[in-house]
Amino acid sequence: MKKSLPLLIFILFLSAGPLLAQTYNEEAKEDLEALKPGTTNFLMRGYSHAGFEVIDGNSSFVSGTFAPIFLWKQGDRLLFESEMEIEFEGDGVQFALEYANISYILNDYLVFRFGNFLTPFGAFNERLHPAWINKLPTAPLGMGHDPVGPTLEFGAELRGGAPLGDTKINYSLYVSNGPILDVHNEDPLEPPTTSITGLNFEDNNDNKAVGGRIGFLPFNNSALEIGLSTQYTSGIGDRNTEFEDVASLSYAADLSFVKNSISAIRGNIDVKAQWNRMDVDEFHIELPDGDEQAINQENSAYYVQLAYRPALSKSNFLSKIELVGRYSGIDLTEPAEHADEEDIVHEAAPPGKAKLSAASLSSVSGGEEEEVHAEGDRTQWAFGINYWITWRSALKFSYQVTDNEETVPGFFIHYALGF
Amino acid sequence: MKQSNIFKLILILVVTITTFIAVGCGASKEASGGDDLGDLGSFQVEKSGAVLWGETCARCHNAPDPTAFSDTQWDAIGSHMRVRAGLTAEETAKIVTFLQQSN
């Protein structure tokens, strides 16, 4: 017994270490388990921008926009996303809900989305509009405020992506409330004003819009994407009005080419282009004198943008510089010529005419047609130099010239931040 | 010439030029940034998460810094981007795994 006692003590000593380590490991494991997230995953992201602008000689600091994005993921298949936009506009703070929807992953190539979502019409509206992604402080003509084509949907969508042989495609197909045709007559002495908006959160009729986008990536490295989009609605006017069956058809083509680390030019090249078109069936509005005028809407907008960044430069400063150039334009329909006398319908307005907000398109007085557009046909050249502080924040310096009936220059210094 | 026709001509020229650049660059050796592609080979070739991260994210914005977010945050962001950009499950999983391993 005495001879085995030292051995026993030695064995106990050897055992103490592992026993203590196991206890420590279990405690550490418990601590780690306490930090382990559950199946609910919530994250807030978003973007903001602010700056200084001089437009047509008028200068102002602009406090910009705060756009938080809320992501809530439950398990592996369910995702909720929402974006708000909070900005100073006019004499107050404006709040807007850009989108709020739920996505359910059906399989490896298909997602079902339901709610309020950005229209997959072209690429700019859905993917490129955030301040830290758009390479210039302003949106291309017809792609930002007062856009040509749909931008927001209240509906249901199937979308996804898949390999297609040696290439790849992505796709979206949706049904939604569709756009609204507003015909508004505030002053009976003035012609009615008309506008088309996408804020159709309580459908104004029983006609639904059907649309979609397909993107084709023909290169192995996904450098090039060509997209085609369309949306059709058989009626966009208010229920039980003469405008209920006014149909609209929109279509768009978009192109994106991005190639990084090109040794021949010591940097990255980024080309973006898009063309939007919206056609609305001809409809008639009643003039103050009882005559009717035909309204045609065949509007289009387009832009081409080229960006170059000398990312392979040996200079750390130059490698963060980006040069951007963009040409954009918007073509709005000329109001239809005043109908010939035999085509004029002299009758009272039908009942049930909606009272809605509007923006003027044209006015007629004294039998002669005046072409007065709220926006007007315009083209714009914009040039910018960006300095990328981080991958998601940049200082933007840009100069743009907008041509309408007058030439309007603008100079911008903006700071854009994604978070 | 109408502005719409000018735009169409510009668009055609842009597509043509960029196509030539893409094909030409694909035939040349480029500095490696994880970009070892440019050929028109099969899309089914297995790509690493790092390669997909460089190619896919750059379609819209700068490729994100992996250290910007935690593992759970990348999980949520990956799902958000999968829906927004029309990515497949495999692409999303590879990119998210790469970002989680690199942060």
PDB file of N, CA, C and O in Angstrom, chain A residues 37 41 43 71 73 81 99 107-108 126-127 133 159 161 163 166 168 219-221 225 255 257-260 271-275 302 304 379 388 391-392, chain B residues 3 7 11 14-15 22 25 30 35 37-44 47 55 58-60 62 64-65 69 72 75 77 79-80 82-84 86 88-89 91:
ATOM      1  N   PRO A  37     -26.631  33.129 -31.544  1.00  0.00           N
ATOM      2  CA  PRO A  37     -27.918  33.739 -31.922  1.00  0.00           C
ATOM      3  C   PRO A  37     -28.983  32.694 -32.136  1.00  0.00           C
ATOM      4  O   PRO A  37     -28.699  31.565 -32.483  1.00  0.00           O
ATOM      5  N   ASN A  41     -32.971  36.612 -36.890  1.00  0.00           N
ATOM      6  CA  ASN A  41     -31.799  37.410 -37.257  1.00  0.00           C
ATOM      7  C   ASN A  41     -32.275  38.768 -37.734  1.00  0.00           C
ATOM      8  O   ASN A  41     -32.905  38.880 -38.785  1.00  0.00           O
ATOM      9  N   LEU A  43     -31.340  42.838 -38.592  1.00  0.00           N
ATOM     10  CA  LEU A  43     -30.240  43.720 -38.952  1.00  0.00           C
ATOM     11  C   LEU A  43     -30.795  44.982 -39.585  1.00  0.00           C
ATOM     12  O   LEU A  43     -31.723  44.925 -40.386  1.00  0.00           O
ATOM     13  N   LEU A  71     -33.862  44.418 -42.096  1.00  0.00           N
ATOM     14  CA  LEU A  71     -33.853  43.030 -42.539  1.00  0.00           C
ATOM     15  C   LEU A  71     -34.163  42.140 -41.349  1.00  0.00           C
ATOM     16  O   LEU A  71     -33.575  42.290 -40.272  1.00  0.00           O
ATOM     17  N   LYS A  73     -34.638  38.055 -40.656  1.00  0.00           N
ATOM     18  CA  LYS A  73     -34.585  36.718 -41.217  1.00  0.00           C
ATOM     19  C   LYS A  73     -34.966  35.711 -40.159  1.00  0.00           C
ATOM     20  O   LYS A  73     -34.419  35.710 -39.049  1.00  0.00           O
ATOM     21  N   GLU A  81     -38.016  42.388 -45.529  1.00  0.00           N
ATOM     22  CA  GLU A  81     -37.169  43.543 -45.790  1.00  0.00           C
ATOM     23  C   GLU A  81     -38.040  44.775 -45.960  1.00  0.00           C
ATOM     24  O   GLU A  81     -39.153  44.711 -46.485  1.00  0.00           O
ATOM     25  N   TYR A  99     -40.392  50.339 -49.509  1.00  0.00           N
ATOM     26  CA  TYR A  99     -40.910  48.999 -49.746  1.00  0.00           C
ATOM     27  C   TYR A  99     -40.991  48.244 -48.430  1.00  0.00           C
ATOM     28  O   TYR A  99     -40.309  48.587 -47.459  1.00  0.00           O
ATOM     29  N   ASN A 107     -37.069  27.198 -53.427  1.00  0.00           N
ATOM     30  CA  ASN A 107     -36.030  26.207 -53.726  1.00  0.00           C
ATOM     31  C   ASN A 107     -34.754  26.959 -54.115  1.00  0.00           C
ATOM     32  O   ASN A 107     -34.663  28.176 -53.921  1.00  0.00           O
ATOM     33  N   ASP A 108     -33.786  26.227 -54.676  1.00  0.00           N
ATOM     34  CA  ASP A 108     -32.490  26.836 -54.970  1.00  0.00           C
ATOM     35  C   ASP A 108     -32.582  27.957 -55.996  1.00  0.00           C
ATOM     36  O   ASP A 108     -31.672  28.783 -56.097  1.00  0.00           O
ATOM     37  N   GLU A 126     -34.303  49.333 -59.072  1.00  0.00           N
ATOM     38  CA  GLU A 126     -34.259  48.238 -58.102  1.00  0.00           C
ATOM     39  C   GLU A 126     -32.890  48.075 -57.463  1.00  0.00           C
ATOM     40  O   GLU A 126     -32.778  47.702 -56.289  1.00  0.00           O
ATOM     41  N   ARG A 127     -31.827  48.342 -58.220  1.00  0.00           N
ATOM     42  CA  ARG A 127     -30.494  47.989 -57.731  1.00  0.00           C
ATOM     43  C   ARG A 127     -29.545  49.160 -57.564  1.00  0.00           C
ATOM     44  O   ARG A 127     -28.629  49.099 -56.742  1.00  0.00           O
ATOM     45  N   ILE A 133     -24.424  53.662 -54.122  1.00  0.00           N
ATOM     46  CA  ILE A 133     -24.277  52.821 -55.300  1.00  0.00           C
ATOM     47  C   ILE A 133     -24.359  53.663 -56.575  1.00  0.00           C
ATOM     48  O   ILE A 133     -23.578  53.453 -57.513  1.00  0.00           O
ATOM     49  N   ARG A 159     -39.328  35.196 -58.229  1.00  0.00           N
ATOM     50  CA  ARG A 159     -38.061  35.659 -58.796  1.00  0.00           C
ATOM     51  C   ARG A 159     -36.954  34.713 -58.427  1.00  0.00           C
ATOM     52  O   ARG A 159     -37.078  33.899 -57.487  1.00  0.00           O
ATOM     53  N   GLY A 161     -32.746  33.113 -59.836  1.00  0.00           N
ATOM     54  CA  GLY A 161     -31.673  33.027 -60.815  1.00  0.00           C
ATOM     55  C   GLY A 161     -31.278  31.589 -60.999  1.00  0.00           C
ATOM     56  O   GLY A 161     -31.482  30.750 -60.116  1.00  0.00           O
ATOM     57  N   PRO A 163     -28.416  28.869 -63.496  1.00  0.00           N
ATOM     58  CA  PRO A 163     -27.506  28.670 -64.627  1.00  0.00           C
ATOM     59  C   PRO A 163     -28.305  28.187 -65.827  1.00  0.00           C
ATOM     60  O   PRO A 163     -29.312  27.492 -65.687  1.00  0.00           O
ATOM     61  N   ASP A 166     -24.054  27.274 -70.440  1.00  0.00           N
ATOM     62  CA  ASP A 166     -22.803  27.966 -70.123  1.00  0.00           C
ATOM     63  C   ASP A 166     -23.031  29.403 -69.699  1.00  0.00           C
ATOM     64  O   ASP A 166     -22.077  30.154 -69.520  1.00  0.00           O
ATOM     65  N   LYS A 168     -25.971  32.336 -67.596  1.00  0.00           N
ATOM     66  CA  LYS A 168     -26.789  32.451 -66.398  1.00  0.00           C
ATOM     67  C   LYS A 168     -27.909  33.434 -66.675  1.00  0.00           C
ATOM     68  O   LYS A 168     -27.747  34.386 -67.441  1.00  0.00           O
ATOM     69  N   PHE A 219     -21.538  35.895 -70.075  1.00  0.00           N
ATOM     70  CA  PHE A 219     -20.134  35.609 -69.841  1.00  0.00           C
ATOM     71  C   PHE A 219     -19.940  34.823 -68.557  1.00  0.00           C
ATOM     72  O   PHE A 219     -20.662  35.026 -67.576  1.00  0.00           O
ATOM     73  N   ASN A 220     -18.939  34.027 -68.550  1.00  0.00           N
ATOM     74  CA  ASN A 220     -18.610  33.167 -67.436  1.00  0.00           C
ATOM     75  C   ASN A 220     -18.387  33.953 -66.149  1.00  0.00           C
ATOM     76  O   ASN A 220     -18.710  33.496 -65.058  1.00  0.00           O
ATOM     77  N   ASN A 221     -17.839  35.165 -66.287  1.00  0.00           N
ATOM     78  CA  ASN A 221     -17.500  35.955 -65.100  1.00  0.00           C
ATOM     79  C   ASN A 221     -18.597  36.937 -64.697  1.00  0.00           C
ATOM     80  O   ASN A 221     -18.357  37.821 -63.892  1.00  0.00           O
ATOM     81  N   GLU A 225     -24.447  41.950 -68.192  1.00  0.00           N
ATOM     82  CA  GLU A 225     -25.847  41.576 -67.983  1.00  0.00           C
ATOM     83  C   GLU A 225     -26.720  42.430 -68.888  1.00  0.00           C
ATOM     84  O   GLU A 225     -26.584  43.651 -68.928  1.00  0.00           O
ATOM     85  N   LEU A 255     -28.579  47.476 -69.548  1.00  0.00           N
ATOM     86  CA  LEU A 255     -27.288  46.836 -69.800  1.00  0.00           C
ATOM     87  C   LEU A 255     -26.321  47.219 -68.692  1.00  0.00           C
ATOM     88  O   LEU A 255     -26.306  48.377 -68.248  1.00  0.00           O
ATOM     89  N   PHE A 257     -22.145  46.421 -67.735  1.00  0.00           N
ATOM     90  CA  PHE A 257     -20.872  45.754 -67.984  1.00  0.00           C
ATOM     91  C   PHE A 257     -19.881  46.255 -66.947  1.00  0.00           C
ATOM     92  O   PHE A 257     -19.611  47.448 -66.871  1.00  0.00           O
ATOM     93  N   VAL A 258     -19.369  45.352 -66.139  1.00  0.00           N
ATOM     94  CA  VAL A 258     -18.413  45.694 -65.095  1.00  0.00           C
ATOM     95  C   VAL A 258     -17.232  44.745 -65.192  1.00  0.00           C
ATOM     96  O   VAL A 258     -17.398  43.529 -65.177  1.00  0.00           O
ATOM     97  N   LYS A 259     -16.056  45.305 -65.299  1.00  0.00           N
ATOM     98  CA  LYS A 259     -14.840  44.497 -65.367  1.00  0.00           C
ATOM     99  C   LYS A 259     -13.789  45.156 -64.497  1.00  0.00           C
ATOM    100  O   LYS A 259     -13.434  46.316 -64.709  1.00  0.00           O
ATOM    101  N   ASN A 260     -13.352  44.445 -63.507  1.00  0.00           N
ATOM    102  CA  ASN A 260     -12.348  44.979 -62.580  1.00  0.00           C
ATOM    103  C   ASN A 260     -10.952  44.469 -62.918  1.00  0.00           C
ATOM    104  O   ASN A 260     -10.777  43.430 -63.552  1.00  0.00           O
ATOM    105  N   VAL A 271     -19.884  50.134 -67.077  1.00  0.00           N
ATOM    106  CA  VAL A 271     -20.791  50.725 -68.060  1.00  0.00           C
ATOM    107  C   VAL A 271     -22.216  50.355 -67.671  1.00  0.00           C
ATOM    108  O   VAL A 271     -22.517  49.204 -67.414  1.00  0.00           O
ATOM    109  N   LYS A 272     -23.071  51.358 -67.641  1.00  0.00           N
ATOM    110  CA  LYS A 272     -24.484  51.123 -67.339  1.00  0.00           C
ATOM    111  C   LYS A 272     -25.318  51.871 -68.386  1.00  0.00           C
ATOM    112  O   LYS A 272     -24.957  52.972 -68.813  1.00  0.00           O
ATOM    113  N   ALA A 273     -26.421  51.281 -68.768  1.00  0.00           N
ATOM    114  CA  ALA A 273     -27.319  51.932 -69.723  1.00  0.00           C
ATOM    115  C   ALA A 273     -28.725  51.395 -69.517  1.00  0.00           C
ATOM    116  O   ALA A 273     -28.914  50.244 -69.108  1.00  0.00           O
ATOM    117  N   GLN A 274     -29.699  52.223 -69.800  1.00  0.00           N
ATOM    118  CA  GLN A 274     -31.091  51.792 -69.655  1.00  0.00           C
ATOM    119  C   GLN A 274     -31.980  52.674 -70.511  1.00  0.00           C
ATOM    120  O   GLN A 274     -31.697  53.854 -70.715  1.00  0.00           O
ATOM    121  N   TRP A 275     -33.030  52.068 -71.008  1.00  0.00           N
ATOM    122  CA  TRP A 275     -34.036  52.790 -71.801  1.00  0.00           C
ATOM    123  C   TRP A 275     -35.406  52.354 -71.330  1.00  0.00           C
ATOM    124  O   TRP A 275     -35.690  51.158 -71.298  1.00  0.00           O
ATOM    125  N   TYR A 302     -33.922  57.602 -70.945  1.00  0.00           N
ATOM    126  CA  TYR A 302     -32.766  56.757 -71.231  1.00  0.00           C
ATOM    127  C   TYR A 302     -31.519  57.369 -70.583  1.00  0.00           C
ATOM    128  O   TYR A 302     -31.490  58.572 -70.284  1.00  0.00           O
ATOM    129  N   VAL A 304     -26.963  56.594 -70.466  1.00  0.00           N
ATOM    130  CA  VAL A 304     -25.747  55.809 -70.683  1.00  0.00           C
ATOM    131  C   VAL A 304     -24.687  56.380 -69.745  1.00  0.00           C
ATOM    132  O   VAL A 304     -24.514  57.597 -69.669  1.00  0.00           O
ATOM    133  N   THR A 379     -32.507  66.859 -71.937  1.00  0.00           N
ATOM    134  CA  THR A 379     -31.314  66.020 -71.973  1.00  0.00           C
ATOM    135  C   THR A 379     -30.330  66.560 -70.942  1.00  0.00           C
ATOM    136  O   THR A 379     -30.415  67.718 -70.536  1.00  0.00           O
ATOM    137  N   TRP A 388     -13.445  57.318 -53.135  1.00  0.00           N
ATOM    138  CA  TRP A 388     -13.981  56.262 -52.288  1.00  0.00           C
ATOM    139  C   TRP A 388     -13.170  56.175 -50.996  1.00  0.00           C
ATOM    140  O   TRP A 388     -12.060  55.689 -50.966  1.00  0.00           O
ATOM    141  N   TRP A 391     -15.322  51.150 -49.055  1.00  0.00           N
ATOM    142  CA  TRP A 391     -16.051  50.480 -50.136  1.00  0.00           C
ATOM    143  C   TRP A 391     -17.491  50.939 -50.228  1.00  0.00           C
ATOM    144  O   TRP A 391     -18.154  50.752 -51.254  1.00  0.00           O
ATOM    145  N   ARG A 392     -17.995  51.598 -49.179  1.00  0.00           N
ATOM    146  CA  ARG A 392     -19.401  51.993 -49.169  1.00  0.00           C
ATOM    147  C   ARG A 392     -19.609  53.457 -48.782  1.00  0.00           C
ATOM    148  O   ARG A 392     -20.707  53.845 -48.396  1.00  0.00           O
TER     149      ARG A 392
ATOM    150  N   GLN B   3     -33.359  62.250 -81.195  1.00  0.00           N
ATOM    151  CA  GLN B   3     -32.552  61.896 -80.031  1.00  0.00           C
ATOM    152  C   GLN B   3     -32.671  60.419 -79.711  1.00  0.00           C
ATOM    153  O   GLN B   3     -31.716  59.794 -79.268  1.00  0.00           O
ATOM    154  N   PHE B   7     -29.604  57.876 -79.237  1.00  0.00           N
ATOM    155  CA  PHE B   7     -29.413  57.022 -78.068  1.00  0.00           C
ATOM    156  C   PHE B   7     -29.253  55.571 -78.477  1.00  0.00           C
ATOM    157  O   PHE B   7     -28.418  54.844 -77.943  1.00  0.00           O
ATOM    158  N   LEU B  11     -26.134  53.246 -77.706  1.00  0.00           N
ATOM    159  CA  LEU B  11     -26.295  51.982 -76.985  1.00  0.00           C
ATOM    160  C   LEU B  11     -25.665  50.840 -77.761  1.00  0.00           C
ATOM    161  O   LEU B  11     -24.989  49.988 -77.202  1.00  0.00           O
ATOM    162  N   VAL B  14     -21.941  51.135 -77.462  1.00  0.00           N
ATOM    163  CA  VAL B  14     -21.481  50.750 -76.118  1.00  0.00           C
ATOM    164  C   VAL B  14     -21.450  49.238 -75.998  1.00  0.00           C
ATOM    165  O   VAL B  14     -20.486  48.656 -75.509  1.00  0.00           O
ATOM    166  N   VAL B  15     -22.505  48.586 -76.440  1.00  0.00           N
ATOM    167  CA  VAL B  15     -22.571  47.125 -76.345  1.00  0.00           C
ATOM    168  C   VAL B  15     -21.457  46.505 -77.166  1.00  0.00           C
ATOM    169  O   VAL B  15     -20.774  45.571 -76.739  1.00  0.00           O
ATOM    170  N   ALA B  22     -14.483  42.892 -73.363  1.00  0.00           N
ATOM    171  CA  ALA B  22     -14.657  41.706 -72.519  1.00  0.00           C
ATOM    172  C   ALA B  22     -13.968  40.514 -73.153  1.00  0.00           C
ATOM    173  O   ALA B  22     -13.252  39.767 -72.487  1.00  0.00           O
ATOM    174  N   CYS B  25     -10.146  41.138 -73.117  1.00  0.00           N
ATOM    175  CA  CYS B  25      -9.561  41.001 -71.794  1.00  0.00           C
ATOM    176  C   CYS B  25      -9.597  39.560 -71.330  1.00  0.00           C
ATOM    177  O   CYS B  25      -8.733  39.110 -70.586  1.00  0.00           O
ATOM    178  N   GLU B  30      -4.451  38.812 -66.659  1.00  0.00           N
ATOM    179  CA  GLU B  30      -4.766  39.988 -65.872  1.00  0.00           C
ATOM    180  C   GLU B  30      -4.209  39.832 -64.486  1.00  0.00           C
ATOM    181  O   GLU B  30      -3.988  38.733 -64.004  1.00  0.00           O
ATOM    182  N   ASP B  35      -9.767  37.366 -59.801  1.00  0.00           N
ATOM    183  CA  ASP B  35     -10.468  37.333 -61.083  1.00  0.00           C
ATOM    184  C   ASP B  35      -9.645  36.501 -62.047  1.00  0.00           C
ATOM    185  O   ASP B  35      -8.766  36.989 -62.739  1.00  0.00           O
ATOM    186  N   LEU B  37     -11.059  34.712 -64.411  1.00  0.00           N
ATOM    187  CA  LEU B  37     -11.948  34.316 -65.481  1.00  0.00           C
ATOM    188  C   LEU B  37     -12.058  35.435 -66.501  1.00  0.00           C
ATOM    189  O   LEU B  37     -11.536  36.508 -66.356  1.00  0.00           O
ATOM    190  N   GLY B  38     -12.801  35.263 -67.458  1.00  0.00           N
ATOM    191  CA  GLY B  38     -12.975  36.167 -68.580  1.00  0.00           C
ATOM    192  C   GLY B  38     -13.218  35.362 -69.818  1.00  0.00           C
ATOM    193  O   GLY B  38     -13.609  35.868 -70.839  1.00  0.00           O
ATOM    194  N   ASP B  39     -13.001  34.051 -69.717  1.00  0.00           N
ATOM    195  CA  ASP B  39     -13.269  33.220 -70.880  1.00  0.00           C
ATOM    196  C   ASP B  39     -14.751  32.903 -70.921  1.00  0.00           C
ATOM    197  O   ASP B  39     -15.510  33.233 -70.014  1.00  0.00           O
ATOM    198  N   LEU B  40     -15.129  32.255 -71.970  1.00  0.00           N
ATOM    199  CA  LEU B  40     -16.540  31.939 -72.144  1.00  0.00           C
ATOM    200  C   LEU B  40     -16.798  30.473 -71.840  1.00  0.00           C
ATOM    201  O   LEU B  40     -17.623  29.832 -72.461  1.00  0.00           O
ATOM    202  N   GLY B  41     -16.062  29.964 -70.867  1.00  0.00           N
ATOM    203  CA  GLY B  41     -16.212  28.563 -70.522  1.00  0.00           C
ATOM    204  C   GLY B  41     -17.509  28.287 -69.800  1.00  0.00           C
ATOM    205  O   GLY B  41     -18.346  29.149 -69.618  1.00  0.00           O
ATOM    206  N   SER B  42     -17.664  27.073 -69.397  1.00  0.00           N
ATOM    207  CA  SER B  42     -18.901  26.640 -68.789  1.00  0.00           C
ATOM    208  C   SER B  42     -19.151  27.353 -67.470  1.00  0.00           C
ATOM    209  O   SER B  42     -18.264  27.512 -66.662  1.00  0.00           O
ATOM    210  N   PHE B  43     -20.394  27.776 -67.287  1.00  0.00           N
ATOM    211  CA  PHE B  43     -20.764  28.416 -66.028  1.00  0.00           C
ATOM    212  C   PHE B  43     -20.821  27.409 -64.909  1.00  0.00           C
ATOM    213  O   PHE B  43     -20.819  27.751 -63.745  1.00  0.00           O
ATOM    214  N   GLN B  44     -20.889  26.122 -65.308  1.00  0.00           N
ATOM    215  CA  GLN B  44     -21.024  25.097 -64.306  1.00  0.00           C
ATOM    216  C   GLN B  44     -19.714  24.785 -63.610  1.00  0.00           C
ATOM    217  O   GLN B  44     -19.683  24.045 -62.651  1.00  0.00           O
ATOM    218  N   LYS B  47     -16.822  27.482 -58.855  1.00  0.00           N
ATOM    219  CA  LYS B  47     -16.131  28.702 -58.494  1.00  0.00           C
ATOM    220  C   LYS B  47     -16.080  28.798 -56.987  1.00  0.00           C
ATOM    221  O   LYS B  47     -17.016  28.404 -56.283  1.00  0.00           O
ATOM    222  N   GLU B  55     -16.905  38.772 -58.416  1.00  0.00           N
ATOM    223  CA  GLU B  55     -17.659  38.951 -59.663  1.00  0.00           C
ATOM    224  C   GLU B  55     -19.076  39.444 -59.413  1.00  0.00           C
ATOM    225  O   GLU B  55     -19.573  40.348 -60.077  1.00  0.00           O
ATOM    226  N   ALA B  58     -19.694  43.025 -57.528  1.00  0.00           N
ATOM    227  CA  ALA B  58     -19.249  44.158 -58.323  1.00  0.00           C
ATOM    228  C   ALA B  58     -20.227  44.526 -59.427  1.00  0.00           C
ATOM    229  O   ALA B  58     -20.092  45.577 -60.036  1.00  0.00           O
ATOM    230  N   ARG B  59     -21.193  43.668 -59.697  1.00  0.00           N
ATOM    231  CA  ARG B  59     -22.185  44.000 -60.734  1.00  0.00           C
ATOM    232  C   ARG B  59     -22.921  45.290 -60.403  1.00  0.00           C
ATOM    233  O   ARG B  59     -23.347  46.022 -61.298  1.00  0.00           O
ATOM    234  N   CYS B  60     -23.094  45.560 -59.100  1.00  0.00           N
ATOM    235  CA  CYS B  60     -23.830  46.768 -58.703  1.00  0.00           C
ATOM    236  C   CYS B  60     -22.996  47.739 -57.888  1.00  0.00           C
ATOM    237  O   CYS B  60     -23.120  48.951 -58.046  1.00  0.00           O
ATOM    238  N   ASN B  62     -19.259  48.228 -55.041  1.00  0.00           N
ATOM    239  CA  ASN B  62     -17.948  47.730 -54.650  1.00  0.00           C
ATOM    240  C   ASN B  62     -18.105  46.447 -53.828  1.00  0.00           C
ATOM    241  O   ASN B  62     -19.042  46.324 -53.040  1.00  0.00           O
ATOM    242  N   PRO B  64     -17.922  44.085 -50.921  1.00  0.00           N
ATOM    243  CA  PRO B  64     -17.882  44.462 -49.506  1.00  0.00           C
ATOM    244  C   PRO B  64     -16.675  43.889 -48.781  1.00  0.00           C
ATOM    245  O   PRO B  64     -16.189  42.802 -49.085  1.00  0.00           O
ATOM    246  N   ASP B  65     -16.224  44.643 -47.792  1.00  0.00           N
ATOM    247  CA  ASP B  65     -15.143  44.195 -46.915  1.00  0.00           C
ATOM    248  C   ASP B  65     -15.699  43.111 -45.989  1.00  0.00           C
ATOM    249  O   ASP B  65     -16.651  43.357 -45.256  1.00  0.00           O
ATOM    250  N   PHE B  69     -19.015  43.057 -41.257  1.00  0.00           N
ATOM    251  CA  PHE B  69     -20.164  42.499 -40.530  1.00  0.00           C
ATOM    252  C   PHE B  69     -19.794  41.176 -39.874  1.00  0.00           C
ATOM    253  O   PHE B  69     -18.820  40.519 -40.241  1.00  0.00           O
ATOM    254  N   THR B  72     -23.547  36.351 -38.338  1.00  0.00           N
ATOM    255  CA  THR B  72     -25.008  36.364 -38.402  1.00  0.00           C
ATOM    256  C   THR B  72     -25.502  37.505 -39.277  1.00  0.00           C
ATOM    257  O   THR B  72     -26.516  37.374 -39.972  1.00  0.00           O
ATOM    258  N   ASP B  75     -25.267  36.506 -42.825  1.00  0.00           N
ATOM    259  CA  ASP B  75     -26.331  35.569 -43.166  1.00  0.00           C
ATOM    260  C   ASP B  75     -27.577  36.307 -43.640  1.00  0.00           C
ATOM    261  O   ASP B  75     -28.175  35.964 -44.662  1.00  0.00           O
ATOM    262  N   ILE B  77     -27.701  39.495 -44.655  1.00  0.00           N
ATOM    263  CA  ILE B  77     -27.371  40.286 -45.840  1.00  0.00           C
ATOM    264  C   ILE B  77     -27.345  39.396 -47.077  1.00  0.00           C
ATOM    265  O   ILE B  77     -27.803  39.783 -48.160  1.00  0.00           O
ATOM    266  N   SER B  79     -29.091  36.745 -47.711  1.00  0.00           N
ATOM    267  CA  SER B  79     -30.462  36.464 -48.161  1.00  0.00           C
ATOM    268  C   SER B  79     -31.056  37.672 -48.870  1.00  0.00           C
ATOM    269  O   SER B  79     -31.741  37.548 -49.891  1.00  0.00           O
ATOM    270  N   HIS B  80     -30.812  38.844 -48.295  1.00  0.00           N
ATOM    271  CA  HIS B  80     -31.306  40.092 -48.901  1.00  0.00           C
ATOM    272  C   HIS B  80     -30.733  40.257 -50.309  1.00  0.00           C
ATOM    273  O   HIS B  80     -31.455  40.586 -51.263  1.00  0.00           O
ATOM    274  N   ARG B  82     -29.505  37.873 -52.207  1.00  0.00           N
ATOM    275  CA  ARG B  82     -29.983  36.796 -53.072  1.00  0.00           C
ATOM    276  C   ARG B  82     -31.294  37.200 -53.747  1.00  0.00           C
ATOM    277  O   ARG B  82     -31.473  36.988 -54.948  1.00  0.00           O
ATOM    278  N   VAL B  83     -32.193  37.773 -52.945  1.00  0.00           N
ATOM    279  CA  VAL B  83     -33.490  38.199 -53.497  1.00  0.00           C
ATOM    280  C   VAL B  83     -33.278  39.366 -54.461  1.00  0.00           C
ATOM    281  O   VAL B  83     -33.817  39.385 -55.563  1.00  0.00           O
ATOM    282  N   ARG B  84     -32.490  40.355 -54.058  1.00  0.00           N
ATOM    283  CA  ARG B  84     -32.342  41.573 -54.859  1.00  0.00           C
ATOM    284  C   ARG B  84     -31.638  41.306 -56.187  1.00  0.00           C
ATOM    285  O   ARG B  84     -32.025  41.847 -57.220  1.00  0.00           O
ATOM    286  N   GLY B  86     -31.072  38.258 -57.652  1.00  0.00           N
ATOM    287  CA  GLY B  86     -31.446  37.049 -58.388  1.00  0.00           C
ATOM    288  C   GLY B  86     -30.342  36.012 -58.385  1.00  0.00           C
ATOM    289  O   GLY B  86     -30.020  35.434 -59.433  1.00  0.00           O
ATOM    290  N   THR B  88     -28.496  32.376 -57.158  1.00  0.00           N
ATOM    291  CA  THR B  88     -28.914  31.020 -56.820  1.00  0.00           C
ATOM    292  C   THR B  88     -28.537  30.720 -55.373  1.00  0.00           C
ATOM    293  O   THR B  88     -27.753  31.441 -54.749  1.00  0.00           O
ATOM    294  N   ALA B  89     -29.088  29.620 -54.852  1.00  0.00           N
ATOM    295  CA  ALA B  89     -28.778  29.225 -53.479  1.00  0.00           C
ATOM    296  C   ALA B  89     -27.293  28.917 -53.333  1.00  0.00           C
ATOM    297  O   ALA B  89     -26.664  29.264 -52.326  1.00  0.00           O
ATOM    298  N   GLU B  91     -24.694  30.051 -55.131  1.00  0.00           N
ATOM    299  CA  GLU B  91     -23.894  31.277 -55.152  1.00  0.00           C
ATOM    300  C   GLU B  91     -23.957  31.989 -53.804  1.00  0.00           C
ATOM    301  O   GLU B  91     -22.933  32.409 -53.251  1.00  0.00           O
TER     302      GLU B  91
END
